Amino acid sequence: MDLPREVRYRPYEDWSTEELAKINNNVKKSPWHVSYHIEPKSGLLNDPNGFSFFNGKYTLFYQNWPFAAAHGLKQWVHTESEDLVHFHETNVELRPDTKNDSHGAYSGSAYEIDDKLFLFYTGNVRDENWVRDPLQISAWMDKDRNITKIENVLIHQPKDVTEHFRDPQIFNYKGQFYAIVGAQNLDESGFVKLYKAVNKNVENWEEVGNLDFDNSGSEYMIECPNLVFVDDKPVLIYCPQGLDKAELDYRNIYPNTYKVCQSFDTENAKLVGASDIQNLDYGFEAYATQAFNAPDGRALAISWIGLPDIDYPTDQYDYQGALSLVKELSIKDGKLYQYPVEAITSLRDSSETFADKAQTNNTYELELTFPANQKSELLLFADDKGNGLSLTVDTKDCKIILDRSKAGVQYATKFGITRECTIDTKETTANIFVDNSIIEIFINKGEKVFTSRIFPEAGQNGITLKSGDVTGTYFDLKY
Ligand code: FRU
C-alpha cells in the first residue's frame, strides 16, 4: 500500500487512541486470519528478528509497522515460545525511539550472553535530505524483558559499502563471536561483511573481511544473511535482490537462497567448498528467513511469508504478512532439508483416511503419498464449481506444479500464477499444512518446500483429488 512519507514516519506517540481503535476494528473484519501461525496484531509484518533461546524459552521478534499494511517506521515485536509451535506476544517492543534508529529498528539477531539477551540490529537513520546512514547498533534485554539500548554505534558504514548495509547476524563459532552483515558494494553488487568481537566483547567489533562464498555478485544487494551450522556444515541463507535469473531460476520478486559449504575459514573470511546457489523455497512467498543454532544443537529456521514491494488482499484490512512454521534444518546427501519441528504434531486433533471433502475449516494437515511414475492432481481450497488451488505431483515428468490462478483473490500475478520444482520419478510424499490463508507444502519430509499465501473466496474450503492413486491421512489441527 502506498502511503505518503509523513504518514509512514509519523512518531508512534502521535497516533491517537481513536485512530488505533479504527485500525484494530478494521483488522478484525478480515476473513483471512490464520490460527496457528504468527501474524501481526495490526499493520505490516515482515522479517523474523532476534530468533534465539533466552531464559529457558525461545525468543522471536517480528518486524512491524503497526499502523497500516505499508513499510513505515519499523519496530520489533517480542514473542516467546516453549515448544516452537505456540508463540505468545509479551507486549514488549524494540521501538525506533533514539537518534540511532530514528527511521526504523531494522532487522537483526539475538544471542544470550551472561543472563541477558544481546540484540544486534540496524538503526535506519536518515537526514533532512533523506540520505541514509545505516548504523549497526545494539540493546540488552534482561530476564524481566526490560530493554536497554547501547548508545555507541557498534559498526558504521564502511568505505566500500553504499547506504545498503544492514541485518547483522551474531553467532558463536568455536567460542568466538562473529557477525555477518548484508551489503552492497560501490559497483552495486551484493556481498556480505564478516566481523569478529574484539576480546569476545560484543560491544566492540572489528572487520575480518568480505565473506568469500564463491558468490557471482550478479545481485545488487544481499539482505538478511544468516550463517548456521547444520550437521557441522556451514549453511549460508540469504536474500540476493536482483539476482540474475540465468544464474538461478526463480519467479518471486526477490529470491531467498542458500549455499551448503564444507568448512568456515575464519582467518580468511572464507566459506570453503560452497555449493551452487539454490532456492530455499519454491512457493509464492518465503523471504528473509532467519536461522540459528539452538543450545540443543538443532538448526532452526523461520521465514516471512510475504515479500517486499507486493500488495496483498489483506491490505484493505490494515494488516499484511505472517511467519512460517519453525523448521528444523538437516542435510541429507548434501541437500538441505527443512521440516517443521517435531512438536508440530501436537496440533493434530482428529484424523481420517485421506479422501475428497466437500468442506473443511481450512485448518488441517495432509500427509500424502504420491505413487512413482504417475501424474496426480489435487485441488485444495476447492469450491463446488471445480475451482481450487491446484497441486500437480508428476513423478513421470519429474515435477511439481502449484497453480494459484483458480483459487482465491488474485494478486502479484505479474510474477506468474504457477510455481514449480523438479523431483525424482520415485514415490513422493507431501506434508501439507493449511491455515486459512497459508499453505506450507513439505515434499519428501522437507527436501523441497512450497510456502504461499492464498486468500480463498467464500466457499473455497474443499479437497478434491482430480487424478492419481494418492493415499494418506487428513488431520484436523487445533491450536
Ligand atoms: C528485508 C528488509 C531488511 C531490512 C528490513 C526493514 O525484508 O528489507 O533488509 O532490515 O526489511 O524492514
GROMACS .gro file of C-alpha atoms and ligand atoms in nm:
model
  491
    1MET     CA    1   0.000   0.000   0.000
    2ASP     CA    2   0.135   0.342  -0.098
    3LEU     CA    3   0.116   0.599   0.180
    4PRO     CA    4   0.284   0.938   0.200
    5ARG     CA    5   0.612   0.959   0.387
    6GLU     CA    6   0.460   1.186   0.656
    7VAL     CA    7   0.220   0.907   0.747
    8ARG     CA    8   0.473   0.627   0.735
    9TYR     CA    9   0.726   0.811   0.955
   10ARG     CA   10   0.483   0.974   1.195
   11PRO     CA   11   0.602   0.921   1.553
   12TYR     CA   12   0.426   0.639   1.740
   13GLU     CA   13   0.305   0.871   2.017
   14ASP     CA   14   0.122   1.092   1.765
   15TRP     CA   15  -0.132   0.820   1.679
   16SER     CA   16  -0.448   0.879   1.879
   17THR     CA   17  -0.646   0.615   2.066
   18GLU     CA   18  -0.935   0.669   1.821
   19GLU     CA   19  -0.709   0.612   1.522
   20LEU     CA   20  -0.571   0.294   1.677
   21ALA     CA   21  -0.921   0.167   1.760
   22LYS     CA   22  -1.025   0.222   1.399
   23ILE     CA   23  -0.726   0.027   1.269
   24ASN     CA   24  -0.787  -0.260   1.513
   25ASN     CA   25  -1.155  -0.278   1.418
   26ASN     CA   26  -1.064  -0.295   1.056
   27VAL     CA   27  -0.812  -0.576   1.118
   28LYS     CA   28  -1.088  -0.778   1.288
   29LYS     CA   29  -1.307  -0.767   0.977
   30SER     CA   30  -1.073  -0.979   0.766
   31PRO     CA   31  -1.199  -1.326   0.667
   32TRP     CA   32  -0.839  -1.446   0.627
   33HIS     CA   33  -0.695  -1.459   0.979
   34VAL     CA   34  -0.468  -1.755   1.047
   35SER     CA   35  -0.489  -1.972   1.357
   36TYR     CA   36  -0.158  -2.148   1.423
   37HIS     CA   37   0.083  -1.907   1.251
   38ILE     CA   38   0.210  -1.571   1.372
   39GLU     CA   39   0.053  -1.266   1.212
   40PRO     CA   40   0.070  -0.903   1.327
   41LYS     CA   41  -0.184  -0.759   1.566
   42SER     CA   42  -0.210  -0.476   1.311
   43GLY     CA   43  -0.015  -0.328   1.024
   44LEU     CA   44   0.266  -0.487   0.832
   45LEU     CA   45   0.473  -0.782   0.949
   46ASN     CA   46   0.795  -0.851   0.763
   47ASP     CA   47   1.116  -1.022   0.875
   48PRO     CA   48   1.157  -1.255   1.169
   49ASN     CA   49   1.413  -1.094   1.405
   50GLY     CA   50   1.620  -1.197   1.705
   51PHE     CA   51   1.526  -1.565   1.686
   52SER     CA   52   1.711  -1.715   1.981
   53PHE     CA   53   1.697  -1.912   2.306
   54PHE     CA   54   1.688  -1.699   2.621
   55ASN     CA   55   1.600  -1.758   2.983
   56GLY     CA   56   1.485  -2.113   2.914
   57LYS     CA   57   1.248  -2.018   2.630
   58TYR     CA   58   1.259  -1.939   2.263
   59THR     CA   59   1.251  -1.571   2.178
   60LEU     CA   60   1.129  -1.440   1.848
   61PHE     CA   61   1.052  -1.087   1.736
   62TYR     CA   62   0.887  -0.977   1.414
   63GLN     CA   63   0.944  -0.655   1.218
   64ASN     CA   64   0.633  -0.445   1.220
   65TRP     CA   65   0.483  -0.112   1.128
   66PRO     CA   66   0.157  -0.123   1.326
   67PHE     CA   67  -0.048   0.148   1.157
   68ALA     CA   68  -0.133   0.008   0.811
   69ALA     CA   69  -0.019  -0.250   0.556
   70ALA     CA   70   0.282  -0.046   0.442
   71HIS     CA   71   0.654  -0.020   0.514
   72GLY     CA   72   0.682   0.262   0.767
   73LEU     CA   73   0.871   0.334   1.085
   74LYS     CA   74   0.960  -0.021   1.188
   75GLN     CA   75   0.971  -0.173   1.536
   76TRP     CA   76   1.039  -0.526   1.664
   77VAL     CA   77   0.751  -0.703   1.840
   78HIS     CA   78   0.851  -0.960   2.102
   79THR     CA   79   0.708  -1.312   2.132
   80GLU     CA   80   0.807  -1.616   2.335
   81SER     CA   81   0.755  -1.988   2.300
   82GLU     CA   82   0.832  -2.301   2.494
   83ASP     CA   83   0.764  -2.551   2.217
   84LEU     CA   84   0.833  -2.353   1.897
   85VAL     CA   85   0.468  -2.404   1.797
   86HIS     CA   86   0.275  -2.180   2.039
   87PHE     CA   87   0.411  -1.824   2.046
   88HIS     CA   88   0.278  -1.554   2.279
   89GLU     CA   89   0.318  -1.180   2.240
   90THR     CA   90   0.452  -1.023   2.559
   91ASN     CA   91   0.365  -0.658   2.483
   92VAL     CA   92   0.736  -0.574   2.471
   93GLU     CA   93   0.867  -0.392   2.167
   94LEU     CA   94   1.202  -0.264   2.047
   95ARG     CA   95   1.086   0.082   1.942
   96PRO     CA   96   1.255   0.323   1.698
   97ASP     CA   97   1.291   0.591   1.964
   98THR     CA   98   1.654   0.713   1.961
   99LYS     CA   99   1.868   0.915   1.722
  100ASN     CA  100   2.044   0.591   1.620
  101ASP     CA  101   1.725   0.424   1.497
  102SER     CA  102   1.521   0.735   1.417
  103HIS     CA  103   1.383   0.591   1.091
  104GLY     CA  104   1.331   0.233   1.200
  105ALA     CA  105   1.461  -0.055   1.408
  106TYR     CA  106   1.557  -0.268   1.110
  107SER     CA  107   1.634  -0.638   1.111
  108GLY     CA  108   1.886  -0.818   1.325
  109SER     CA  109   1.959  -1.108   1.553
  110ALA     CA  110   1.996  -1.201   1.922
  111TYR     CA  111   2.218  -1.412   2.144
  112GLU     CA  112   2.204  -1.495   2.515
  113ILE     CA  113   2.517  -1.376   2.699
  114ASP     CA  114   2.554  -1.384   3.082
  115ASP     CA  115   2.183  -1.393   3.160
  116LYS     CA  116   2.095  -1.118   2.917
  117LEU     CA  117   1.984  -1.121   2.557
  118PHE     CA  118   2.205  -0.920   2.324
  119LEU     CA  119   2.003  -0.766   2.039
  120PHE     CA  120   2.210  -0.667   1.738
  121TYR     CA  121   2.020  -0.471   1.474
  122THR     CA  122   2.031  -0.199   1.213
  123GLY     CA  123   1.932   0.151   1.308
  124ASN     CA  124   1.790   0.310   0.998
  125VAL     CA  125   1.877   0.680   1.011
  126ARG     CA  126   1.802   0.944   0.751
  127ASP     CA  127   1.895   1.312   0.745
  128GLU     CA  128   1.677   1.606   0.635
  129ASN     CA  129   1.771   1.533   0.270
  130TRP     CA  130   1.660   1.174   0.320
  131VAL     CA  131   2.019   1.048   0.292
  132ARG     CA  132   2.052   0.720   0.481
  133ASP     CA  133   2.314   0.636   0.741
  134PRO     CA  134   2.276   0.267   0.830
  135LEU     CA  135   2.407   0.202   1.182
  136GLN     CA  136   2.468  -0.140   1.334
  137ILE     CA  137   2.356  -0.093   1.693
  138SER     CA  138   2.252  -0.297   1.993
  139ALA     CA  139   2.045  -0.334   2.306
  140TRP     CA  140   2.033  -0.573   2.603
  141MET     CA  141   1.714  -0.737   2.723
  142ASP     CA  142   1.709  -0.866   3.081
  143LYS     CA  143   1.507  -1.153   3.224
  144ASP     CA  144   1.225  -0.914   3.313
  145ARG     CA  145   1.219  -0.815   2.947
  146ASN     CA  146   1.347  -0.462   3.007
  147ILE     CA  147   1.532  -0.339   2.702
  148THR     CA  148   1.832  -0.105   2.741
  149LYS     CA  149   1.981   0.038   2.427
  150ILE     CA  150   2.358   0.086   2.393
  151GLU     CA  151   2.433   0.440   2.283
  152ASN     CA  152   2.754   0.362   2.093
  153VAL     CA  153   2.725   0.265   1.731
  154LEU     CA  154   2.894  -0.074   1.704
  155ILE     CA  155   2.961  -0.070   1.330
  156HIS     CA  156   2.948   0.231   1.099
  157GLN     CA  157   2.907   0.216   0.722
  158PRO     CA  158   3.247   0.107   0.584
  159LYS     CA  159   3.408   0.295   0.294
  160ASP     CA  160   3.349   0.015   0.042
  161VAL     CA  161   2.975  -0.009   0.115
  162THR     CA  162   2.678   0.202  -0.003
  163GLU     CA  163   2.386   0.300   0.221
  164HIS     CA  164   2.262  -0.059   0.179
  165PHE     CA  165   2.428  -0.213   0.480
  166ARG     CA  166   2.206  -0.398   0.727
  167ASP     CA  167   2.075  -0.701   0.915
  168PRO     CA  168   2.365  -0.809   1.143
  169GLN     CA  169   2.359  -1.171   1.248
  170ILE     CA  170   2.561  -1.262   1.556
  171PHE     CA  171   2.675  -1.621   1.602
  172ASN     CA  172   2.920  -1.812   1.815
  173TYR     CA  173   3.177  -2.022   1.632
  174LYS     CA  174   3.415  -2.224   1.845
  175GLY     CA  175   3.379  -1.990   2.142
  176GLN     CA  176   3.429  -1.669   1.945
  177PHE     CA  177   3.154  -1.424   1.845
  178TYR     CA  178   3.124  -1.330   1.480
  179ALA     CA  179   2.872  -1.124   1.290
  180ILE     CA  180   2.781  -1.101   0.925
  181VAL     CA  181   2.610  -0.800   0.770
  182GLY     CA  182   2.434  -0.774   0.433
  183ALA     CA  183   2.577  -0.514   0.198
  184GLN     CA  184   2.604  -0.353  -0.143
  185ASN     CA  185   2.946  -0.253  -0.279
  186LEU     CA  186   3.026   0.065  -0.468
  187ASP     CA  187   2.976  -0.119  -0.801
  188GLU     CA  188   2.625  -0.205  -0.681
  189SER     CA  189   2.679  -0.577  -0.632
  190GLY     CA  190   2.567  -0.763  -0.323
  191PHE     CA  191   2.812  -0.903  -0.071
  192VAL     CA  192   2.846  -0.990   0.296
  193LYS     CA  193   3.086  -0.843   0.553
  194LEU     CA  194   3.234  -1.056   0.831
  195TYR     CA  195   3.317  -0.910   1.175
  196LYS     CA  196   3.468  -1.050   1.492
  197ALA     CA  197   3.405  -0.939   1.853
  198VAL     CA  198   3.728  -0.799   1.998
  199ASN     CA  199   3.822  -0.993   2.313
  200LYS     CA  200   3.480  -1.159   2.299
  201ASN     CA  201   3.321  -0.823   2.380
  202VAL     CA  202   3.007  -0.798   2.169
  203GLU     CA  203   3.001  -0.420   2.206
  204ASN     CA  204   3.332  -0.398   2.017
  205TRP     CA  205   3.366  -0.533   1.663
  206GLU     CA  206   3.648  -0.544   1.411
  207GLU     CA  207   3.617  -0.625   1.044
  208VAL     CA  208   3.763  -0.958   0.931
  209GLY     CA  209   3.688  -0.904   0.563
  210ASN     CA  210   3.438  -0.960   0.286
  211LEU     CA  211   3.296  -1.308   0.319
  212ASP     CA  212   3.407  -1.526   0.029
  213PHE     CA  213   3.141  -1.784  -0.055
  214ASP     CA  214   3.208  -1.813  -0.431
  215ASN     CA  215   2.942  -1.559  -0.499
  216SER     CA  216   2.896  -1.431  -0.854
  217GLY     CA  217   2.782  -1.085  -0.742
  218SER     CA  218   2.505  -1.080  -1.002
  219GLU     CA  219   2.264  -0.942  -0.739
  220TYR     CA  220   2.259  -0.573  -0.645
  221MET     CA  221   2.217  -0.624  -0.271
  222ILE     CA  222   2.229  -0.906  -0.019
  223GLU     CA  223   1.980  -0.873   0.268
  224CYS     CA  224   1.931  -1.088   0.575
  225PRO     CA  225   2.240  -1.312   0.561
  226ASN     CA  226   2.246  -1.597   0.815
  227LEU     CA  227   2.522  -1.845   0.880
  228VAL     CA  228   2.403  -2.158   1.055
  229PHE     CA  229   2.573  -2.490   1.118
  230VAL     CA  230   2.378  -2.791   1.003
  231ASP     CA  231   2.531  -3.128   1.085
  232ASP     CA  232   2.857  -2.930   1.123
  233LYS     CA  233   2.839  -2.788   0.773
  234PRO     CA  234   2.813  -2.409   0.742
  235VAL     CA  235   2.500  -2.313   0.551
  236LEU     CA  236   2.462  -1.954   0.431
  237ILE     CA  237   2.100  -1.845   0.388
  238TYR     CA  238   2.049  -1.505   0.226
  239CYS     CA  239   1.835  -1.280   0.005
  240PRO     CA  240   2.020  -1.173  -0.310
  241GLN     CA  241   1.800  -0.897  -0.453
  242GLY     CA  242   1.810  -0.865  -0.830
  243LEU     CA  243   1.993  -1.197  -0.877
  244ASP     CA  244   2.043  -1.281  -1.246
  245LYS     CA  245   1.781  -1.539  -1.349
  246ALA     CA  246   2.040  -1.705  -1.571
  247GLU     CA  247   2.221  -1.797  -1.251
  248LEU     CA  248   1.915  -1.929  -1.070
  249ASP     CA  249   1.561  -1.979  -1.192
  250TYR     CA  250   1.317  -1.801  -0.962
  251ARG     CA  251   0.982  -1.626  -1.005
  252ASN     CA  252   0.923  -1.424  -0.690
  253ILE     CA  253   1.015  -1.057  -0.695
  254TYR     CA  254   1.323  -1.141  -0.482
  255PRO     CA  255   1.462  -1.486  -0.406
  256ASN     CA  256   1.562  -1.641  -0.073
  257THR     CA  257   1.858  -1.870  -0.137
  258TYR     CA  258   2.128  -2.080   0.029
  259LYS     CA  259   2.463  -2.245  -0.019
  260VAL     CA  260   2.584  -2.552   0.169
  261CYS     CA  261   2.956  -2.520   0.245
  262GLN     CA  262   3.220  -2.759   0.375
  263SER     CA  263   3.404  -2.551   0.633
  264PHE     CA  264   3.447  -2.200   0.769
  265ASP     CA  265   3.794  -2.043   0.747
  266THR     CA  266   3.757  -1.756   0.992
  267GLU     CA  267   4.107  -1.611   0.934
  268ASN     CA  268   4.045  -1.563   0.564
  269ALA     CA  269   3.673  -1.490   0.587
  270LYS     CA  270   3.602  -1.784   0.359
  271LEU     CA  271   3.329  -2.042   0.337
  272VAL     CA  272   3.525  -2.326   0.184
  273GLY     CA  273   3.362  -2.558  -0.072
  274ALA     CA  274   3.044  -2.354  -0.124
  275SER     CA  275   2.781  -2.533  -0.334
  276ASP     CA  276   2.599  -2.368  -0.622
  277ILE     CA  277   2.328  -2.127  -0.516
  278GLN     CA  278   1.988  -2.294  -0.450
  279ASN     CA  279   1.633  -2.176  -0.392
  280LEU     CA  280   1.539  -2.220  -0.028
  281ASP     CA  281   1.169  -2.235  -0.113
  282TYR     CA  282   0.968  -2.289  -0.433
  283GLY     CA  283   0.641  -2.125  -0.327
  284PHE     CA  284   0.494  -1.784  -0.399
  285GLU     CA  285   0.640  -1.624  -0.090
  286ALA     CA  286   0.911  -1.703   0.162
  287TYR     CA  287   1.167  -1.437   0.243
  288ALA     CA  288   1.413  -1.304   0.500
  289THR     CA  289   1.445  -1.650   0.655
  290GLN     CA  290   1.625  -1.633   0.987
  291ALA     CA  291   1.810  -1.934   1.128
  292PHE     CA  292   2.015  -2.003   1.440
  293ASN     CA  293   2.173  -2.291   1.625
  294ALA     CA  294   1.974  -2.362   1.943
  295PRO     CA  295   2.162  -2.471   2.256
  296ASP     CA  296   2.040  -2.830   2.197
  297GLY     CA  297   2.227  -2.829   1.865
  298ARG     CA  298   1.927  -2.803   1.635
  299ALA     CA  299   1.944  -2.559   1.346
  300LEU     CA  300   1.609  -2.379   1.347
  301ALA     CA  301   1.468  -2.153   1.078
  302ILE     CA  302   1.163  -1.935   1.029
  303SER     CA  303   1.058  -1.731   0.725
  304TRP     CA  304   0.849  -1.428   0.649
  305ILE     CA  305   0.552  -1.550   0.439
  306GLY     CA  306   0.547  -1.234   0.236
  307LEU     CA  307   0.768  -1.031   0.006
  308PRO     CA  308   0.880  -0.670  -0.017
  309ASP     CA  309   0.707  -0.443  -0.267
  310ILE     CA  310   0.391  -0.654  -0.308
  311ASP     CA  311   0.034  -0.552  -0.228
  312TYR     CA  312  -0.178  -0.818  -0.056
  313PRO     CA  313  -0.555  -0.870  -0.038
  314THR     CA  314  -0.544  -0.813   0.341
  315ASP     CA  315  -0.411  -0.459   0.293
  316GLN     CA  316  -0.769  -0.327   0.290
  317TYR     CA  317  -0.797  -0.457   0.648
  318ASP     CA  318  -0.484  -0.271   0.761
  319TYR     CA  319  -0.258  -0.572   0.803
  320GLN     CA  320  -0.024  -0.787   0.598
  321GLY     CA  321   0.226  -1.070   0.639
  322ALA     CA  322   0.276  -1.379   0.854
  323LEU     CA  323   0.559  -1.601   0.973
  324SER     CA  324   0.609  -1.963   0.868
  325LEU     CA  325   0.617  -2.262   1.097
  326VAL     CA  326   0.953  -2.314   1.267
  327LYS     CA  327   1.155  -2.552   1.054
  328GLU     CA  328   1.440  -2.775   1.163
  329LEU     CA  329   1.725  -2.793   0.914
  330SER     CA  330   1.921  -3.106   0.828
  331ILE     CA  331   2.142  -3.228   0.546
  332LYS     CA  332   2.087  -3.550   0.355
  333ASP     CA  333   2.302  -3.649   0.057
  334GLY     CA  334   2.446  -3.299   0.055
  335LYS     CA  335   2.099  -3.141   0.025
  336LEU     CA  336   1.938  -2.908   0.276
  337TYR     CA  337   1.610  -3.033   0.424
  338GLN     CA  338   1.362  -2.811   0.610
  339TYR     CA  339   1.081  -2.965   0.810
  340PRO     CA  340   0.855  -2.833   1.088
  341VAL     CA  341   0.980  -2.912   1.439
  342GLU     CA  342   0.853  -3.238   1.586
  343ALA     CA  343   0.623  -3.052   1.830
  344ILE     CA  344   0.401  -2.951   1.538
  345THR     CA  345   0.236  -3.294   1.563
  346SER     CA  346   0.086  -3.174   1.895
  347LEU     CA  347  -0.162  -2.974   1.684
  348ARG     CA  348  -0.307  -3.292   1.535
  349ASP     CA  349  -0.658  -3.346   1.660
  350SER     CA  350  -0.890  -3.597   1.492
  351SER     CA  351  -0.770  -3.784   1.185
  352GLU     CA  352  -0.929  -3.971   0.899
  353THR     CA  353  -0.820  -4.155   0.587
  354PHE     CA  354  -0.750  -3.911   0.306
  355ALA     CA  355  -1.046  -3.873   0.067
  356ASP     CA  356  -1.231  -3.589  -0.107
  357LYS     CA  357  -1.402  -3.349   0.131
  358ALA     CA  358  -1.670  -3.105   0.019
  359GLN     CA  359  -1.588  -2.879   0.311
  360THR     CA  360  -1.316  -2.832   0.569
  361ASN     CA  361  -1.238  -2.547   0.806
  362ASN     CA  362  -0.917  -2.484   0.608
  363THR     CA  363  -0.711  -2.566   0.918
  364TYR     CA  364  -0.559  -2.908   0.863
  365GLU     CA  365  -0.258  -3.115   0.772
  366LEU     CA  366  -0.246  -3.373   0.495
  367GLU     CA  367   0.014  -3.646   0.496
  368LEU     CA  368   0.009  -3.792   0.147
  369THR     CA  369   0.193  -4.042  -0.069
  370PHE     CA  370   0.204  -3.999  -0.445
  371PRO     CA  371   0.293  -4.312  -0.646
  372ALA     CA  372   0.600  -4.344  -0.865
  373ASN     CA  373   0.567  -4.285  -1.240
  374GLN     CA  374   0.228  -4.118  -1.224
  375LYS     CA  375   0.082  -3.771  -1.264
  376SER     CA  376  -0.151  -3.680  -0.977
  377GLU     CA  377  -0.350  -3.361  -0.930
  378LEU     CA  378  -0.507  -3.236  -0.613
  379LEU     CA  379  -0.731  -2.932  -0.557
  380LEU     CA  380  -0.721  -2.760  -0.218
  381PHE     CA  381  -0.935  -2.460  -0.124
  382ALA     CA  382  -1.174  -2.623  -0.373
  383ASP     CA  383  -1.528  -2.500  -0.431
  384ASP     CA  384  -1.830  -2.673  -0.588
  385LYS     CA  385  -1.759  -2.514  -0.927
  386GLY     CA  386  -1.435  -2.704  -0.979
  387ASN     CA  387  -1.206  -2.417  -0.879
  388GLY     CA  388  -0.921  -2.461  -0.635
  389LEU     CA  389  -0.552  -2.433  -0.568
  390SER     CA  390  -0.402  -2.699  -0.791
  391LEU     CA  391  -0.108  -2.914  -0.683
  392THR     CA  392   0.027  -3.144  -0.951
  393VAL     CA  393   0.278  -3.405  -0.840
  394ASP     CA  394   0.414  -3.564  -1.154
  395THR     CA  395   0.659  -3.845  -1.082
  396LYS     CA  396   0.658  -3.932  -1.454
  397ASP     CA  397   0.776  -3.595  -1.585
  398CYS     CA  398   0.961  -3.529  -1.258
  399LYS     CA  399   0.799  -3.206  -1.150
  400ILE     CA  400   0.566  -3.045  -0.903
  401ILE     CA  401   0.347  -2.753  -1.007
  402LEU     CA  402   0.148  -2.529  -0.776
  403ASP     CA  403  -0.112  -2.321  -0.965
  404ARG     CA  404  -0.282  -2.041  -0.774
  405SER     CA  405  -0.485  -1.898  -1.064
  406LYS     CA  406  -0.816  -2.076  -0.990
  407ALA     CA  407  -0.848  -2.009  -0.621
  408GLY     CA  408  -0.855  -1.707  -0.402
  409VAL     CA  409  -0.832  -1.337  -0.469
  410GLN     CA  410  -0.563  -1.285  -0.733
  411TYR     CA  411  -0.261  -1.064  -0.662
  412ALA     CA  412   0.102  -1.029  -0.773
  413THR     CA  413   0.007  -1.209  -1.093
  414LYS     CA  414   0.274  -1.026  -1.293
  415PHE     CA  415   0.520  -1.263  -1.124
  416GLY     CA  416   0.332  -1.562  -1.265
  417ILE     CA  417   0.047  -1.778  -1.145
  418THR     CA  418   0.239  -2.104  -1.103
  419ARG     CA  419   0.547  -2.218  -0.914
  420GLU     CA  420   0.732  -2.541  -0.975
  421CYS     CA  421   1.029  -2.757  -0.888
  422THR     CA  422   1.181  -3.082  -1.011
  423ILE     CA  423   1.155  -3.417  -0.833
  424ASP     CA  424   1.254  -3.780  -0.899
  425THR     CA  425   1.043  -4.050  -1.059
  426LYS     CA  426   1.012  -4.233  -0.732
  427GLU     CA  427   0.725  -4.243  -0.485
  428THR     CA  428   0.694  -3.896  -0.329
  429THR     CA  429   0.541  -3.776  -0.004
  430ALA     CA  430   0.393  -3.440   0.087
  431ASN     CA  431   0.301  -3.298   0.427
  432ILE     CA  432   0.070  -3.006   0.361
  433PHE     CA  433  -0.019  -2.755   0.632
  434VAL     CA  434  -0.322  -2.537   0.558
  435ASP     CA  435  -0.408  -2.245   0.785
  436ASN     CA  436  -0.696  -2.040   0.638
  437SER     CA  437  -0.480  -1.823   0.410
  438ILE     CA  438  -0.143  -2.001   0.432
  439ILE     CA  439  -0.022  -2.321   0.276
  440GLU     CA  440   0.314  -2.483   0.351
  441ILE     CA  441   0.399  -2.794   0.149
  442PHE     CA  442   0.691  -3.016   0.251
  443ILE     CA  443   0.790  -3.264  -0.017
  444ASN     CA  444   0.969  -3.581   0.098
  445LYS     CA  445   0.985  -3.454   0.456
  446GLY     CA  446   1.149  -3.127   0.360
  447GLU     CA  447   1.360  -3.197   0.052
  448LYS     CA  448   1.162  -2.927  -0.131
  449VAL     CA  449   0.930  -2.670   0.025
  450PHE     CA  450   0.650  -2.453  -0.118
  451THR     CA  451   0.535  -2.172   0.112
  452SER     CA  452   0.249  -1.949  -0.003
  453ARG     CA  453  -0.041  -1.727   0.083
  454ILE     CA  454  -0.380  -1.789  -0.071
  455PHE     CA  455  -0.684  -1.576   0.007
  456PRO     CA  456  -0.985  -1.802  -0.054
  457GLU     CA  457  -1.320  -1.669  -0.166
  458ALA     CA  458  -1.631  -1.775   0.027
  459GLY     CA  459  -1.693  -2.149  -0.014
  460GLN     CA  460  -1.335  -2.234  -0.115
  461ASN     CA  461  -1.257  -2.489   0.151
  462GLY     CA  462  -1.288  -2.834  -0.003
  463ILE     CA  463  -1.039  -3.101  -0.109
  464THR     CA  464  -1.073  -3.278  -0.446
  465LEU     CA  465  -0.841  -3.540  -0.586
  466LYS     CA  466  -0.864  -3.492  -0.962
  467SER     CA  467  -0.630  -3.773  -1.064
  468GLY     CA  468  -0.379  -4.021  -0.925
  469ASP     CA  469  -0.370  -4.302  -0.672
  470VAL     CA  470  -0.296  -4.077  -0.380
  471THR     CA  471  -0.320  -4.222  -0.030
  472GLY     CA  472  -0.270  -4.075   0.317
  473THR     CA  473  -0.424  -3.912   0.622
  474TYR     CA  474  -0.619  -3.594   0.693
  475PHE     CA  475  -0.558  -3.438   1.035
  476ASP     CA  476  -0.773  -3.162   1.181
  477LEU     CA  477  -0.539  -2.917   1.350
  478LYS     CA  478  -0.627  -2.746   1.675
  479TYR     CA  479  -0.425  -2.461   1.822
  480FRU     C1  480   1.412  -0.736   0.438
  480FRU     C2  481   1.443  -0.595   0.487
  480FRU     C3  482   1.570  -0.593   0.567
  480FRU     C4  483   1.552  -0.468   0.649
  480FRU     C5  484   1.405  -0.478   0.683
  480FRU     C6  485   1.340  -0.342   0.700
  480FRU     O1  486   1.278  -0.758   0.419
  480FRU     O2  487   1.449  -0.508   0.377
  480FRU     O3  488   1.686  -0.590   0.486
  480FRU     O4  489   1.633  -0.469   0.764
  480FRU     O5  490   1.345  -0.546   0.576
  480FRU     O6  491   1.209  -0.358   0.743
   0.00000   0.00000   0.00000
